[in-house]
Amino acid sequence: MSRSRSLSEKQINRMFKYFVEATIKIIEEEGIQNVTARKVGDVAGFNGSALYRYFDELSHLVFFGCIKFIQAYFLDVQDYISKGNNSVEKYLLSWECFCEHSFKQPDIYHAFYVADLGKDPHEMLKKYFSHYQTDLIGIPEDILPSLLDPSLTNRSKAILQKAVNEGLLKSDFVEEINEINVLIWKGMLTTFINNRSIYTEEEAVERAMHHIRMTTLTFGGK
């Protein structure tokens, strides 16, 4: 019985990776908007409908595929944060790193942090890392929990709270600052993706960071 279950788990793990890696290949070669069930099936060597035995929706597969592309941000953010002299600077530097990476690959970051998945992304991440444990190697343990949190609100708030505890920011507006900064990023990214702005990638990062700094220092200033 246990051997049969073990083989079944191995098969599920193998199929999960076939489809995720096929999705990654399509994203790399054709772009995230060209991921379809049929293409994923063709690349993986299976009928496209077979992927729905392992994934509830195609958006879930895209979400998993995006993780490979945002790992560069996971690894870079610690270097950015280390340049800060206090928690406020570290908070702003973490946003700067995030903006630079996200505006370089806006569709990837939108799919991972913004798009409707119809399911709790926290549970989906647990599922992903149950199949890809080695993807955690190289990510510092002290920032791992926040980086693996697909909620921008939670990720952003952690460092802000440290600044309050250190007496660098007022506690009154932490929730508002956090929410406004997340909305600034989402709005800028959506506008950028939809070609509704005149900004280049670098200008979009600069404008987003300008607003995030203004919000943080104006409302949270001591």
Coordinates of C-alpha atoms in Angstrom, one line a residue:
M1 CA 0.0 0.0 0.0
S2 CA 2.7 2.5 1.0
R3 CA 4.7 1.6 -2.1
S4 CA 1.7 2.3 -4.3
R5 CA 1.1 5.6 -2.6
S6 CA 4.8 6.5 -3.0
L7 CA 4.8 5.8 -6.7
S8 CA 1.6 7.9 -7.0
E9 CA 3.3 10.8 -5.3
K10 CA 6.3 10.5 -7.5
Q11 CA 4.2 10.5 -10.5
I12 CA 2.3 13.6 -9.4
N13 CA 5.6 15.3 -8.6
R14 CA 6.9 14.4 -12.0
M15 CA 3.8 15.6 -13.9
F16 CA 3.7 18.8 -11.9
K17 CA 7.3 19.6 -12.9
Y18 CA 6.7 18.7 -16.6
F19 CA 3.9 21.2 -16.9
V20 CA 5.6 24.0 -14.9
E21 CA 8.8 23.6 -16.9
A22 CA 6.8 23.6 -20.1
T23 CA 5.1 26.9 -19.0
I24 CA 8.5 28.4 -18.1
K25 CA 9.8 27.5 -21.6
I26 CA 6.8 29.2 -23.3
I27 CA 7.1 32.3 -21.1
E28 CA 10.8 32.6 -22.0
E29 CA 10.4 32.1 -25.7
E30 CA 7.0 33.6 -26.5
G31 CA 5.9 35.7 -23.5
I32 CA 3.5 35.1 -20.6
Q33 CA 0.4 36.2 -22.7
N34 CA 1.0 33.3 -25.1
V35 CA 0.7 30.5 -22.5
T36 CA -2.2 28.3 -23.4
A37 CA -3.3 24.8 -22.2
R38 CA -2.7 23.4 -25.7
K39 CA 0.8 24.9 -25.9
V40 CA 1.8 23.7 -22.5
G41 CA 0.6 20.2 -23.3
D42 CA 2.5 20.2 -26.6
V43 CA 5.7 21.3 -24.9
A44 CA 5.3 18.9 -22.0
G45 CA 4.4 16.0 -24.4
F46 CA 0.8 15.5 -23.2
N47 CA -2.7 16.4 -24.2
G48 CA -3.4 20.0 -23.1
S49 CA -6.5 18.8 -21.1
A50 CA -4.2 16.6 -19.0
L51 CA -2.8 19.5 -17.1
Y52 CA -6.2 20.1 -15.4
R53 CA -5.8 16.8 -13.5
Y54 CA -3.0 18.6 -11.6
F55 CA -3.9 22.3 -11.8
D56 CA -7.3 23.8 -11.2
E57 CA -6.8 26.7 -13.6
L58 CA -4.3 27.8 -16.2
S59 CA -3.6 30.9 -14.1
H60 CA -2.3 28.6 -11.4
L61 CA 0.2 27.1 -13.8
V62 CA 1.3 30.6 -14.9
F63 CA 1.7 31.6 -11.2
F64 CA 4.0 28.7 -10.6
G65 CA 6.0 29.4 -13.8
C66 CA 6.5 33.1 -12.7
I67 CA 8.4 32.0 -9.6
K68 CA 11.5 31.2 -11.6
F69 CA 11.5 34.7 -13.0
I70 CA 11.1 36.6 -9.7
Q71 CA 13.8 34.7 -7.9
A72 CA 16.3 37.3 -9.2
Y73 CA 14.4 39.8 -7.0
F74 CA 14.5 37.4 -4.0
L75 CA 18.3 37.2 -4.3
D76 CA 18.9 40.9 -5.0
V77 CA 16.8 42.5 -2.3
Q78 CA 19.1 41.6 0.6
D79 CA 21.9 43.5 -1.1
Y80 CA 19.7 46.5 -1.5
I81 CA 18.5 46.4 2.1
S82 CA 22.0 46.1 3.5
K83 CA 22.8 49.5 2.1
G84 CA 20.3 51.2 4.4
N85 CA 21.4 52.8 7.7
N86 CA 18.1 52.4 9.4
S87 CA 14.7 50.7 8.9
V88 CA 13.2 53.6 6.9
E89 CA 16.0 53.5 4.4
K90 CA 15.8 49.7 4.3
Y91 CA 12.1 49.9 3.6
L92 CA 12.6 52.3 0.7
L93 CA 15.5 50.3 -0.7
S94 CA 13.4 47.2 -0.6
W95 CA 10.7 49.0 -2.6
E96 CA 13.4 50.3 -5.0
C97 CA 14.6 46.8 -5.7
F98 CA 11.1 45.5 -6.1
C99 CA 10.2 48.3 -8.6
E100 CA 13.3 47.8 -10.6
H101 CA 12.7 44.1 -11.1
S102 CA 8.9 44.4 -11.6
F103 CA 9.0 47.1 -14.2
K104 CA 11.6 45.1 -16.1
Q105 CA 9.2 42.1 -16.3
P106 CA 5.8 43.7 -15.6
D107 CA 3.6 40.9 -16.9
I108 CA 5.4 38.4 -14.7
Y109 CA 5.0 40.5 -11.5
H110 CA 1.4 41.3 -12.4
A111 CA 0.6 37.6 -12.8
F112 CA 2.3 36.7 -9.5
Y113 CA 1.2 39.6 -7.3
V114 CA -1.9 41.1 -8.8
A115 CA -3.9 38.7 -11.1
D116 CA -7.0 36.9 -9.8
L117 CA -6.1 33.3 -9.1
G118 CA -9.4 32.2 -7.6
K119 CA -7.5 30.6 -4.8
D120 CA -5.3 31.5 -1.8
P121 CA -1.8 32.2 -3.2
H122 CA -0.3 31.2 0.1
E123 CA -1.6 27.7 -0.3
M124 CA -0.4 27.6 -3.8
L125 CA 3.1 28.6 -2.8
K126 CA 3.2 25.8 -0.2
K127 CA 2.3 23.4 -3.0
Y128 CA 5.0 24.8 -5.3
F129 CA 7.8 24.4 -2.7
S130 CA 6.6 20.9 -1.8
H131 CA 7.8 20.1 -5.3
Y132 CA 10.7 22.5 -5.7
Q133 CA 12.4 22.6 -2.3
T134 CA 15.8 23.4 -3.8
D135 CA 14.5 26.7 -5.1
L136 CA 14.9 28.0 -1.5
I137 CA 18.6 27.6 -1.5
G138 CA 20.6 30.8 -1.5
I139 CA 17.8 33.0 0.0
P140 CA 18.7 34.4 3.4
E141 CA 16.7 32.8 6.2
D142 CA 15.9 36.2 7.9
I143 CA 14.1 37.5 4.8
L144 CA 12.7 34.2 3.5
P145 CA 9.2 34.5 5.3
S146 CA 8.4 37.9 3.8
L147 CA 9.7 37.1 0.4
L148 CA 7.6 34.0 0.2
D149 CA 4.5 35.9 1.1
P150 CA 2.6 36.6 -2.1
S151 CA 0.8 39.4 -0.3
L152 CA 2.5 42.7 -1.0
T153 CA 0.7 44.3 1.9
N154 CA 2.3 41.8 4.4
R155 CA 5.7 42.0 2.7
S156 CA 5.8 45.7 2.8
K157 CA 4.5 46.1 6.3
A158 CA 7.2 44.1 8.1
I159 CA 10.0 46.6 7.6
L160 CA 7.7 49.5 8.2
Q161 CA 6.8 48.1 11.6
K162 CA 10.5 47.9 12.5
A163 CA 10.8 51.6 11.7
V164 CA 8.0 52.4 14.1
N165 CA 9.5 50.2 16.8
E166 CA 12.8 52.1 16.4
G167 CA 11.0 55.4 16.7
L168 CA 11.7 56.5 13.2
L169 CA 8.1 56.6 12.0
K170 CA 4.8 57.5 13.6
S171 CA 2.6 54.5 14.3
D172 CA -0.6 56.3 13.5
F173 CA -0.5 56.0 9.7
V174 CA 1.4 52.7 9.2
E175 CA -1.6 50.9 7.8
E176 CA -2.4 53.8 5.4
I177 CA 1.2 54.3 4.3
N178 CA 1.5 50.6 3.6
E179 CA -1.8 50.4 1.6
I180 CA -1.1 53.6 -0.4
N181 CA 2.4 52.4 -1.4
V182 CA 1.1 49.1 -2.6
L183 CA -1.7 50.9 -4.5
I184 CA 0.9 53.2 -6.1
W185 CA 2.9 50.3 -7.3
K186 CA -0.2 48.4 -8.6
G187 CA -1.5 51.5 -10.4
M188 CA 1.9 52.3 -12.0
L189 CA 2.4 48.7 -13.1
T190 CA -1.1 48.4 -14.6
T191 CA -0.7 51.7 -16.4
F192 CA 2.7 50.6 -17.7
I193 CA 1.5 47.2 -18.9
N194 CA -1.5 48.7 -20.7
N195 CA 0.7 51.3 -22.5
R196 CA -1.3 54.1 -20.9
S197 CA 1.8 56.0 -19.8
I198 CA 4.6 57.9 -21.6
Y199 CA 7.2 56.5 -19.2
T200 CA 10.1 54.3 -20.1
E201 CA 10.9 51.4 -17.7
E202 CA 13.5 53.6 -15.9
E203 CA 11.1 56.5 -15.7
A204 CA 8.3 54.3 -14.3
V205 CA 10.6 53.1 -11.6
E206 CA 11.6 56.6 -10.8
R207 CA 8.1 57.9 -10.6
A208 CA 6.8 55.0 -8.5
M209 CA 9.7 55.5 -6.1
H210 CA 9.1 59.3 -5.9
H211 CA 5.5 58.7 -4.8
I212 CA 6.4 55.9 -2.4
R213 CA 9.1 58.1 -0.7
M214 CA 6.7 61.1 -0.5
T215 CA 4.0 59.0 1.1
T216 CA 6.3 57.3 3.6
L217 CA 8.2 60.4 4.7
T218 CA 5.3 62.8 4.6
F219 CA 2.8 60.7 6.5
G220 CA 5.2 58.8 8.7
G221 CA 7.7 61.6 9.5
K222 CA 8.5 62.3 13.1

